[in-house]
Tab-separated table of C-alpha atoms and ligand atoms in Angstrom:
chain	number	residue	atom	x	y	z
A	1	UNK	CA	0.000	0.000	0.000
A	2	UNK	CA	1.522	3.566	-0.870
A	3	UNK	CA	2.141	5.774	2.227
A	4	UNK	CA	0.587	9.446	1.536
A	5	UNK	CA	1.262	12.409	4.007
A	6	UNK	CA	-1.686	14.794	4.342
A	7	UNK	CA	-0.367	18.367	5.335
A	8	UNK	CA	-4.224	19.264	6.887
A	9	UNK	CA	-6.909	18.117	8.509
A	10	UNK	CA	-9.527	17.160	5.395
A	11	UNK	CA	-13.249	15.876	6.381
A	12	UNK	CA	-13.549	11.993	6.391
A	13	UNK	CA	-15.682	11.816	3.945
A	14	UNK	CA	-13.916	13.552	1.377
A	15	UNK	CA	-10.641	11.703	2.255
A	16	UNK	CA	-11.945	7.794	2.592
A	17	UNK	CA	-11.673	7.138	-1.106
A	18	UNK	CA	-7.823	7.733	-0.430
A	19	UNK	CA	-7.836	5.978	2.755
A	20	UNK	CA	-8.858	2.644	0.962
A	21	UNK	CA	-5.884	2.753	-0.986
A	22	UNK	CA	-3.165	4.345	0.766
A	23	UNK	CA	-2.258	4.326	4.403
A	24	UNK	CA	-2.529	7.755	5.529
A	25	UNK	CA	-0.332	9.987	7.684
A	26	UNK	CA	-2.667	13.402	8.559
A	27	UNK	CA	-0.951	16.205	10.243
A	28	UNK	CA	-3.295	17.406	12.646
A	29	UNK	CA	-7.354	18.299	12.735
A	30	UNK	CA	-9.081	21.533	14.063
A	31	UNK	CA	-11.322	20.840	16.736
A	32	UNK	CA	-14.344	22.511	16.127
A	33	UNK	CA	-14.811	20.650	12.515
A	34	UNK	CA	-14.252	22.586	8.602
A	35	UNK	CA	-15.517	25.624	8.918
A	36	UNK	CA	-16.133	26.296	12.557
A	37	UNK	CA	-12.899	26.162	14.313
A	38	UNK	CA	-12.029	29.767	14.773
A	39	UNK	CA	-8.474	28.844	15.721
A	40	UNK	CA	-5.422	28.096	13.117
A	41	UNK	CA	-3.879	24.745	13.143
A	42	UNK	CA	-0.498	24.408	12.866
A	43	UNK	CA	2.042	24.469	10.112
A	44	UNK	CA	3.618	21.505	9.587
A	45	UNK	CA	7.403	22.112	10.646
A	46	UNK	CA	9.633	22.028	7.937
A	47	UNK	CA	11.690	19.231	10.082
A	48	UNK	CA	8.754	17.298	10.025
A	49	UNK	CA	8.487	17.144	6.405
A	50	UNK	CA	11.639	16.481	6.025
A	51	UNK	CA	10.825	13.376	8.364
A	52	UNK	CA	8.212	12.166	7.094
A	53	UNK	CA	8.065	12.317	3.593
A	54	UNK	CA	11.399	10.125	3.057
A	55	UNK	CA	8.845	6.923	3.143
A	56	UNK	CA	6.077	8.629	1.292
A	57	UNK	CA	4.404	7.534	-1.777
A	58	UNK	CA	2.443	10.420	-2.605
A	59	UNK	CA	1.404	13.921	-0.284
A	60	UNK	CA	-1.264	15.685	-0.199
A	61	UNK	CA	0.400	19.323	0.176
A	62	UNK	CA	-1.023	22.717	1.032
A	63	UNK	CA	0.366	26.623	-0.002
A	64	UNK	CA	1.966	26.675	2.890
A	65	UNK	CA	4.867	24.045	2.449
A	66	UNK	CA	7.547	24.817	0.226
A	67	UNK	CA	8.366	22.202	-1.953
A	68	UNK	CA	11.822	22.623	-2.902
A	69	UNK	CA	15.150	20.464	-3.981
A	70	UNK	CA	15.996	19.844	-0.343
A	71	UNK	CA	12.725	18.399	0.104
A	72	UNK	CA	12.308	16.724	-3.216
A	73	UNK	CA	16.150	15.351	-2.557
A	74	UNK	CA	15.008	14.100	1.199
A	75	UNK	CA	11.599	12.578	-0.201
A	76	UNK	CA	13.497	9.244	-3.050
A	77	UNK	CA	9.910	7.389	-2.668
A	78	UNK	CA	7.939	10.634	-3.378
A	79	UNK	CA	6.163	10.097	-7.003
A	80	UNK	CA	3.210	12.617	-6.697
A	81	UNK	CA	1.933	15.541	-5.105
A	82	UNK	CA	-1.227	17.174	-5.226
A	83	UNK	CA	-2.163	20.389	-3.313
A	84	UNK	CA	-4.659	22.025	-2.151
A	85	UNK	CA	-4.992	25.191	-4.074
A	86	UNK	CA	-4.831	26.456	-7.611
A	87	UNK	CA	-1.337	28.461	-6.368
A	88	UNK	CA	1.712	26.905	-7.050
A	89	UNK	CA	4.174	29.686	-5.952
A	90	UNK	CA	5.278	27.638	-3.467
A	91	UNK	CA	6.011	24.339	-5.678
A	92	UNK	CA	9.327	23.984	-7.687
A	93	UNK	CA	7.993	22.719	-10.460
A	94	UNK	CA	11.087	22.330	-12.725
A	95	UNK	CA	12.293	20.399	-9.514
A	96	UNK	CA	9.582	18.095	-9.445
A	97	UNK	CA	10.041	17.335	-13.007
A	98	UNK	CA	13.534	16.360	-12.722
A	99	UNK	CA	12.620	14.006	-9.784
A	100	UNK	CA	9.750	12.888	-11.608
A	101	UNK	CA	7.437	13.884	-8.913
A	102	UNK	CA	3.742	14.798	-10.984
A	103	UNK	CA	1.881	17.286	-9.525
A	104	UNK	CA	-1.924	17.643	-8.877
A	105	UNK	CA	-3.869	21.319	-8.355
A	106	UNK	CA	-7.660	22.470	-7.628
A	107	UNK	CA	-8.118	25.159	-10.357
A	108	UNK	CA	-11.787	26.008	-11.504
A	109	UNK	CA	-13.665	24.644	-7.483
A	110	UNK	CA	-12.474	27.681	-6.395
A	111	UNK	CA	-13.201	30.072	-8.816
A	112	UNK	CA	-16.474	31.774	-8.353
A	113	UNK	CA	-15.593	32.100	-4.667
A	114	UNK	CA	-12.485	33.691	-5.042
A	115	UNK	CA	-14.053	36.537	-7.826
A	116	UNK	CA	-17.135	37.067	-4.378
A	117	UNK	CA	-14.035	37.851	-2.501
A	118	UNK	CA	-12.604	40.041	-5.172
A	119	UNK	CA	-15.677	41.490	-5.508
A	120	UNK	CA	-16.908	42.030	-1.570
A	121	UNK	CA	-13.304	43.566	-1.635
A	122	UNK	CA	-14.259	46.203	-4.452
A	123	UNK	CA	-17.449	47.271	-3.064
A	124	UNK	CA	-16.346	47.415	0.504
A	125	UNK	CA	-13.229	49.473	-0.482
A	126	UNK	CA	-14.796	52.058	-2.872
A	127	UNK	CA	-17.696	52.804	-0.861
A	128	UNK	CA	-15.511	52.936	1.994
A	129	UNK	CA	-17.479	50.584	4.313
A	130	UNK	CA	-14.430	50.003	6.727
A	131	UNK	CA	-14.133	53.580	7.078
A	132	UNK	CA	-17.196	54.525	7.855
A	133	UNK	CA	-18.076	51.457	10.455
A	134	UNK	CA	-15.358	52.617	12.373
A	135	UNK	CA	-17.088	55.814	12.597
A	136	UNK	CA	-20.092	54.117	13.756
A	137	UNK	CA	-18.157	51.988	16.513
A	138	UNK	CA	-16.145	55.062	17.031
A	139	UNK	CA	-18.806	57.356	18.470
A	140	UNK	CA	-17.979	59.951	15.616
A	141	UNK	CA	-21.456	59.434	13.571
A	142	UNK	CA	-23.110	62.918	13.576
A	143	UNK	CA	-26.409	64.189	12.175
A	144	UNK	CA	-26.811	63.108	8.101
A	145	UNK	CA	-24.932	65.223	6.194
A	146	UNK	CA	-25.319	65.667	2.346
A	147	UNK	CA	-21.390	66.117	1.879
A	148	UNK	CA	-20.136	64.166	4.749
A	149	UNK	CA	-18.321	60.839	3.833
A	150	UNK	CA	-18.741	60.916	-0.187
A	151	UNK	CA	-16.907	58.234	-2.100
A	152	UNK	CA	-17.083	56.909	-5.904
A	153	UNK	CA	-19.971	54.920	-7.355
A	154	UNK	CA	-19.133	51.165	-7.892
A	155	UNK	CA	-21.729	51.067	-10.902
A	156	UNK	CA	-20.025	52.860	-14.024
A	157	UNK	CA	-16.680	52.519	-12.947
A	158	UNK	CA	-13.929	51.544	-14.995
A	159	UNK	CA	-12.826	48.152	-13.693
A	160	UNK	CA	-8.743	46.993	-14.550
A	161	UNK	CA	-8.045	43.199	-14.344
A	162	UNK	CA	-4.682	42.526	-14.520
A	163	UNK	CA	-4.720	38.586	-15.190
A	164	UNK	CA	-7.426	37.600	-17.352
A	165	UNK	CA	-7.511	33.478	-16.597
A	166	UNK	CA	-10.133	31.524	-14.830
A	167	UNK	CA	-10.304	34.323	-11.649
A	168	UNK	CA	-10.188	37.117	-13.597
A	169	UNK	CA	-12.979	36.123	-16.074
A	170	UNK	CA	-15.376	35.670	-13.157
A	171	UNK	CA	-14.396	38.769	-11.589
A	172	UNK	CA	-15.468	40.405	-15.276
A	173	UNK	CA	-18.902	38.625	-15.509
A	174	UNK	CA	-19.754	40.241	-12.526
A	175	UNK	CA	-18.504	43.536	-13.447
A	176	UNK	CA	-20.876	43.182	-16.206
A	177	UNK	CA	-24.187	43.710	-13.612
A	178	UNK	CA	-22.655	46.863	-12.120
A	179	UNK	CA	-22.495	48.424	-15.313
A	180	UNK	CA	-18.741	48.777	-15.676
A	181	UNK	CA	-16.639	49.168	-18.505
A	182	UNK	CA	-13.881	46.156	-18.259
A	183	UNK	CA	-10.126	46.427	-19.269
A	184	UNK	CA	-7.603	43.733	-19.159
A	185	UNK	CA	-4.428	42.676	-19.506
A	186	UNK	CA	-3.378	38.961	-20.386
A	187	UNK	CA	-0.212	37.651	-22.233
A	188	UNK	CA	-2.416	36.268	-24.742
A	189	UNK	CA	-6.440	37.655	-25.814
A	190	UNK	CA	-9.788	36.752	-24.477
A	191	UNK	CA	-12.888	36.384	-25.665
A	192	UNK	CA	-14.571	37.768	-23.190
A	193	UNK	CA	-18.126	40.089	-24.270
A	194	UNK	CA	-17.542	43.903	-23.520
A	195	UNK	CA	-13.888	43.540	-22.300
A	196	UNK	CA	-11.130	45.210	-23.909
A	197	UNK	CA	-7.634	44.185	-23.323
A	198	UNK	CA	-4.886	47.090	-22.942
A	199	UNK	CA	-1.000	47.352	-22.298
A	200	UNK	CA	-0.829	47.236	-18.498
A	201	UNK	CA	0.152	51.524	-18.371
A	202	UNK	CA	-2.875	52.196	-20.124
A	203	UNK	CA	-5.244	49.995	-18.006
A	204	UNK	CA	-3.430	51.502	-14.731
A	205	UNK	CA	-4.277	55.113	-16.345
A	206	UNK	CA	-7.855	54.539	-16.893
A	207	UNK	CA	-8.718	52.321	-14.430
A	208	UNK	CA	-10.745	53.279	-11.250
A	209	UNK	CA	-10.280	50.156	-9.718
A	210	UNK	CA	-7.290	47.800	-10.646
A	211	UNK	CA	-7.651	44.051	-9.137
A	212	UNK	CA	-4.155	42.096	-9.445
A	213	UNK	CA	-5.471	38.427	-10.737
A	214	UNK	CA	-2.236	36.568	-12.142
A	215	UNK	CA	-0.174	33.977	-10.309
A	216	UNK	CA	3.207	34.757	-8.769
A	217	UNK	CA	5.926	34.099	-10.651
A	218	UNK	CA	9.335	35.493	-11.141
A	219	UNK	CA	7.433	37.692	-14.236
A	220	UNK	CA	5.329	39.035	-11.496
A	221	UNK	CA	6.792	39.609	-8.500
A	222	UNK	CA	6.780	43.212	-7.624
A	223	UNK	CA	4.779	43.934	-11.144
A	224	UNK	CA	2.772	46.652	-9.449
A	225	UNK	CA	5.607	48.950	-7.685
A	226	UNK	CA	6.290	52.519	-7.806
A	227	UNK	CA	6.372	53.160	-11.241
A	228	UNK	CA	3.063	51.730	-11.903
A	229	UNK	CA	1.346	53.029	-8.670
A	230	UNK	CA	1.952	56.086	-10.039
A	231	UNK	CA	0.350	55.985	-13.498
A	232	UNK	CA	-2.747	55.274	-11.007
A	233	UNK	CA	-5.764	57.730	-10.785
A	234	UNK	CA	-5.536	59.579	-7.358
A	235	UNK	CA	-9.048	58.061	-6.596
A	236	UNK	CA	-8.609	54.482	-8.052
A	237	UNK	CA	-8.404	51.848	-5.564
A	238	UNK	CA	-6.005	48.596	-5.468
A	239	UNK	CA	-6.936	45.242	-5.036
A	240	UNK	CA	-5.072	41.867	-4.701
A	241	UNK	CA	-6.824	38.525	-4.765
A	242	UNK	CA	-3.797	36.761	-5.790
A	243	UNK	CA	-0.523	36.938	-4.096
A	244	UNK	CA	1.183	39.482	-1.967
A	245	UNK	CA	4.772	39.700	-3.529
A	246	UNK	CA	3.207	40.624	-7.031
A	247	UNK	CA	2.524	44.356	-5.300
A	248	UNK	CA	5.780	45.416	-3.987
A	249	UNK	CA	4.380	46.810	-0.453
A	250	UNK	CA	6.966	49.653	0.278
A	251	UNK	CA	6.060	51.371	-2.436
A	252	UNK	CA	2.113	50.902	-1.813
A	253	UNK	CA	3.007	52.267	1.816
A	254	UNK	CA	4.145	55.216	0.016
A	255	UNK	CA	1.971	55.755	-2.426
A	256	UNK	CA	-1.138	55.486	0.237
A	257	UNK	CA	1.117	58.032	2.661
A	258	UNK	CA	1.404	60.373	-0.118
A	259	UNK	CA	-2.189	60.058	-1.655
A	260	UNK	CA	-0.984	58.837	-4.816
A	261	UNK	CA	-3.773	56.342	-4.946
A	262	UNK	CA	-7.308	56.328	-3.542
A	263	UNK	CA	-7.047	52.922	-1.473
A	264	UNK	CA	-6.476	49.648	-1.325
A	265	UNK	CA	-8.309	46.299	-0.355
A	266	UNK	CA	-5.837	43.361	-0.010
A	267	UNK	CA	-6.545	39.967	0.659
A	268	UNK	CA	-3.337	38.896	0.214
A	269	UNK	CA	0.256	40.579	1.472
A	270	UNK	CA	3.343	40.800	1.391
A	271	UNK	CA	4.312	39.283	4.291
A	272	UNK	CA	1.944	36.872	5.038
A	273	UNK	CA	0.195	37.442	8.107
A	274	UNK	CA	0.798	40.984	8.456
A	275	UNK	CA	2.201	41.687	11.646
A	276	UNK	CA	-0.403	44.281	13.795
A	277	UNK	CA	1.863	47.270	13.599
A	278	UNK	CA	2.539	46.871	9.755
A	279	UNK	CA	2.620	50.407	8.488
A	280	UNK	CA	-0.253	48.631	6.044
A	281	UNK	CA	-2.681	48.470	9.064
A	282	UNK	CA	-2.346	52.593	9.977
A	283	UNK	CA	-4.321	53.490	6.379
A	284	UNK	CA	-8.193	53.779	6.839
A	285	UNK	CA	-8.426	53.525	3.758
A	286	UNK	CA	-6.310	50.114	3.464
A	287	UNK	CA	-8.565	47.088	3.964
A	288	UNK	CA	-6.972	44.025	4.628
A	289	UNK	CA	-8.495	40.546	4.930
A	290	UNK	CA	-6.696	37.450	6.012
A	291	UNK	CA	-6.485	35.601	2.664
A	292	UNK	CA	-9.559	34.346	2.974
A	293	UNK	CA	-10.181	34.456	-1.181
A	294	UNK	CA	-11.467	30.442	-1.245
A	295	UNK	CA	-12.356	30.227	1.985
A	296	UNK	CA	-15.944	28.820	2.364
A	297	UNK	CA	-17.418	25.570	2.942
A	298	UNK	CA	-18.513	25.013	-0.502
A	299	UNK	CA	-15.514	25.644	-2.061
A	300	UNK	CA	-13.035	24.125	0.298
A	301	UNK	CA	-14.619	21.012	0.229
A	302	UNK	CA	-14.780	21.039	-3.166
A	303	UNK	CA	-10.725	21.987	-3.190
A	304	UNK	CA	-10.430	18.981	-0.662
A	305	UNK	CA	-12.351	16.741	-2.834
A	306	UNK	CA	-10.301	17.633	-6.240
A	307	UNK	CA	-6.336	16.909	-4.128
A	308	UNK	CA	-7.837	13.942	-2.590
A	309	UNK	CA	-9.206	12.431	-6.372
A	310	UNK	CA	-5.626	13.765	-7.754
A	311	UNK	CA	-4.265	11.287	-5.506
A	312	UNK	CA	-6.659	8.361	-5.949
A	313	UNK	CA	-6.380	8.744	-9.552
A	314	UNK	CA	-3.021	8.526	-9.629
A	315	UNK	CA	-2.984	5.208	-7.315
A	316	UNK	CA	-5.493	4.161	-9.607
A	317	UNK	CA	-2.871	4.639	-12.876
A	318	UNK	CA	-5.809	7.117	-14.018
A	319	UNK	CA	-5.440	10.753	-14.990
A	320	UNK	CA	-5.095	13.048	-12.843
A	321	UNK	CA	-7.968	15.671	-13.409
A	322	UNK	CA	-6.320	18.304	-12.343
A	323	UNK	CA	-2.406	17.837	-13.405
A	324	UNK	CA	-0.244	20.660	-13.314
A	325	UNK	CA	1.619	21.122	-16.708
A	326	UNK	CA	5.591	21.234	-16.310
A	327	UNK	CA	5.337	18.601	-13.723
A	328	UNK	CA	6.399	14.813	-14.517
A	329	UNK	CA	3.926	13.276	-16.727
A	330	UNK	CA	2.427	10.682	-15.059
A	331	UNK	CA	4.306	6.887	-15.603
A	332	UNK	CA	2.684	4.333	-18.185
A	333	UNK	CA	-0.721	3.008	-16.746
A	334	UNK	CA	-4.540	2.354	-17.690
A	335	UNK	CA	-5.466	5.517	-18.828
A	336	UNK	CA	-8.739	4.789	-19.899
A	337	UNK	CA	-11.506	6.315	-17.412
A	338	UNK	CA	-10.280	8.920	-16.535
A	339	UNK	CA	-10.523	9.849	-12.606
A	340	UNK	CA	-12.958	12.350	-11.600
A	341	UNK	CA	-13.832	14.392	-8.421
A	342	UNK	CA	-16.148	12.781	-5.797
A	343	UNK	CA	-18.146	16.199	-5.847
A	344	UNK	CA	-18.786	18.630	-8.344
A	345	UNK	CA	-16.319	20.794	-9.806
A	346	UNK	CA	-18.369	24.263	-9.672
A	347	UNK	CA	-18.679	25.703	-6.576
B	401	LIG	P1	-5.275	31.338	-14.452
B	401	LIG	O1	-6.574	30.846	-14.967
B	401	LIG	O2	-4.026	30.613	-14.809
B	401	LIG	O3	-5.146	32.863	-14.889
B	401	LIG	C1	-3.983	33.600	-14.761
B	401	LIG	C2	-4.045	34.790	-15.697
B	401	LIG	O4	-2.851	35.567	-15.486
B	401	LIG	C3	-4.071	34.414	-17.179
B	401	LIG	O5	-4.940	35.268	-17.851
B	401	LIG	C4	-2.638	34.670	-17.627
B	401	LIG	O6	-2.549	35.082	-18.977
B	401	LIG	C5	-2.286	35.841	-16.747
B	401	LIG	N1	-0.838	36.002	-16.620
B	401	LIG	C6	0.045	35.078	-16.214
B	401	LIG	N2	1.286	35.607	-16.224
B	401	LIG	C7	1.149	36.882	-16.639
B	401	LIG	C8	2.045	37.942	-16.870
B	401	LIG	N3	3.354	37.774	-16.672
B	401	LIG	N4	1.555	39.124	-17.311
B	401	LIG	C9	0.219	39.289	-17.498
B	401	LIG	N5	-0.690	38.321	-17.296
B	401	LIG	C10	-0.212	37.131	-16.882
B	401	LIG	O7	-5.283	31.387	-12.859
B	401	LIG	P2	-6.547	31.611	-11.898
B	401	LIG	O8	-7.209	30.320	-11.605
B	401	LIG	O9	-7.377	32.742	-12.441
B	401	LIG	O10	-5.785	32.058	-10.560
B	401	LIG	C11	-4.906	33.180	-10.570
B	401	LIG	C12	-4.140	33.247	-9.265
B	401	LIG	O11	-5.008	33.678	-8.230
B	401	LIG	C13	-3.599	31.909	-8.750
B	401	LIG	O12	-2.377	31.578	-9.343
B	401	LIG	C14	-3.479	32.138	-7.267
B	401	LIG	O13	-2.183	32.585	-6.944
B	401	LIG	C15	-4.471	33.263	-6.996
B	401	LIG	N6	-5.570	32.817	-6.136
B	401	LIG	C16	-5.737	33.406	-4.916
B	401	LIG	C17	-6.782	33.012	-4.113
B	401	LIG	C18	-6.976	33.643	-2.759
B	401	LIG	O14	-7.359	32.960	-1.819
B	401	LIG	N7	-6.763	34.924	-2.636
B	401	LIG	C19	-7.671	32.010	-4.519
B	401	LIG	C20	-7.480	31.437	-5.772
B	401	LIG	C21	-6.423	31.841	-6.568
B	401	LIG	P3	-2.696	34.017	-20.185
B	401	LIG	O15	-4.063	33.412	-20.031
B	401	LIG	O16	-2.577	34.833	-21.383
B	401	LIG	O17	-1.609	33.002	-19.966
């Protein structure tokens, strides 16, 4: 039987078709249940990996391990890998194709949820909702004013995706019932109705809201830094659903100091948690969420379900359904029914 390592605590039901065919080595479980526990497990220690993966099979791996050459070199038995996000900035993927390791991902279950977040993220930040509940909370809320606490409309605005895939097409769709015009920028076109795609100057010009949707790589770490903060409206807002190192955050802290942009609504940062007196956290008009982009029930079960039926696909000599290209191609097998998710794949 192949020995798997499971970096999280996944529901039972979601991991038992794994757990007929693989003994199992799970990290640790929350104790209020998925979804409820208001407390963060642990991070597996990077010792601990290093442990236990040098008699593993396969692993079921989340963004917070970084799979590297050490690790690959520590792990001889380790054939396949599937994690549990679309992210693979923390995955050396060349790596795991020279040590023939294939990697498994969850794009698509999580799409719809993340472009809510995005979203929730937009309206909260342009209509300045964080702002003006602390005024609320704060005891400052006075008699109704007609020109107290004005902001921009979120209908009619011009909405900048940087990162038209999967994430950023949602995010457009919903654009679409708020009236916006859409730009974009992609490294290849769209089809996507009533979006135009632009060089990325011209959509940070126009733009009233810009909302960072590509993955990090070494192309786009630190794409949005002083230079292109500052082709940014005064008024247009900043928002990252993606990852924190593609906005270089020194010069966001200066450009919200100096007023160079409007705001910013980050789910994601650079680091990762922010520590509480992160120069960041002093901006009212800086809203930052814990990256919580994916994170309801629906779609994290759905994210759980996709690694898990990686894996048992795999085991199975069955395609992967969601294989990460650049990774080892999966060894010789019965390829013909393909493996599929226990649950749906739309969430
Ligand atoms: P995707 O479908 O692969 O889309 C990525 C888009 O970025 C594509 O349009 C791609 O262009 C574009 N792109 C890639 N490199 C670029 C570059 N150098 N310059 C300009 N555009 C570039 O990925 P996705 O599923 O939408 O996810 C995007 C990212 O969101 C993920 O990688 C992940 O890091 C992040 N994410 C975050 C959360 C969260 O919790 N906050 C949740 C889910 C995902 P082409 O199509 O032309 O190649």
């Amino acid at each position: 039987m192949p020995r798997v390592f499971v970096s999280d605590f996944i529901p039972g039901d979601i991991l038992e078709p794994l757990a007929t065919l693989a003994e199992l080595e799970v990290w640790s479980q929350p104790s209020g249940g998925l979804g409820v526990a208001p407390q963060i497990s642990p991070r597996v220690p990077r010792q601990t990996l290093l442990d236990r993966l040098a008699d593993c099979d396969g692993w079921l791996s989340m963004l917070s391990d970084t799979i590297d050459v050490e690790l690959l070199d520590a792990a001889p038995k380790l054939r396949v890998i599937s994690q549990m996000s679309v992210g693979v900035d923390n995955i050396d993927v060349e790596a795991c194709r020279a040590h023939g390791v294939s990697v498994g991902h969850t794009p698509d279950v999580l799409t719809e949820t993340t472009a809510d977040t995005a979203f929730a993220l937009i309206g909260a930040a342009v209509r300045r909702l964080p702002e003006g509940e602390e005024i609320v909370k704060s005891g400052e809320w006075g008699p109704w004013d007609p020109w107290h606490f004005l902001s921009g409309d979120l209908h009619g605005a011009t909405l900048g995706i940087v990162g038209m895939g999967r994430i950023g097409q949602a995010i457009a769709r919903r654009a679409r019932g708020f009236d916006m015009e859409v730009l974009y920028t992609a490294r290849t076109s769209k089809d996507v109705s009533g979006a135009t795609r632009l060089d990325r100057p011209g959509l940070l010009e126009r733009s009233d809201i810009v909302v960072i949707a590509v993955p990090l790589a070494d192309e786009t770490r630190g794409m949005i830094g002083r230079a292109e903060l500052g082709l940014m409206k005064e008024t247009a807002i900043l928002v990252n659903v993606a990852r924190g190192p593609i906005v270089d955050t020194d010069a966001l802290v200066e450009a919200l100091t100096e007023g160079v942009i409007g705001g910013a609504a980050l789910d994601v940062t650079d680091p990762e948690p922010l520590p509480p007196d992160h120069p960041l956290l002093q901006f009212p008009n800086c809203l930052v969420v814990p990256h919580i982009g994916s994170a309801t029930v629906p779609a994290r079960r759905a994210m759980a379900s996709l690694a898990v039926a990686n894996l048992v696909a795999y085991f199975r000599q069955k395609l992967m359904p969601a294989w990460l290209p650049g990774s080892a191609e999966q060894p010789p097998g019965d390829y013909s029914a393909p493996g599929s998710p226990s649950e749906s794949s739309d969430s």
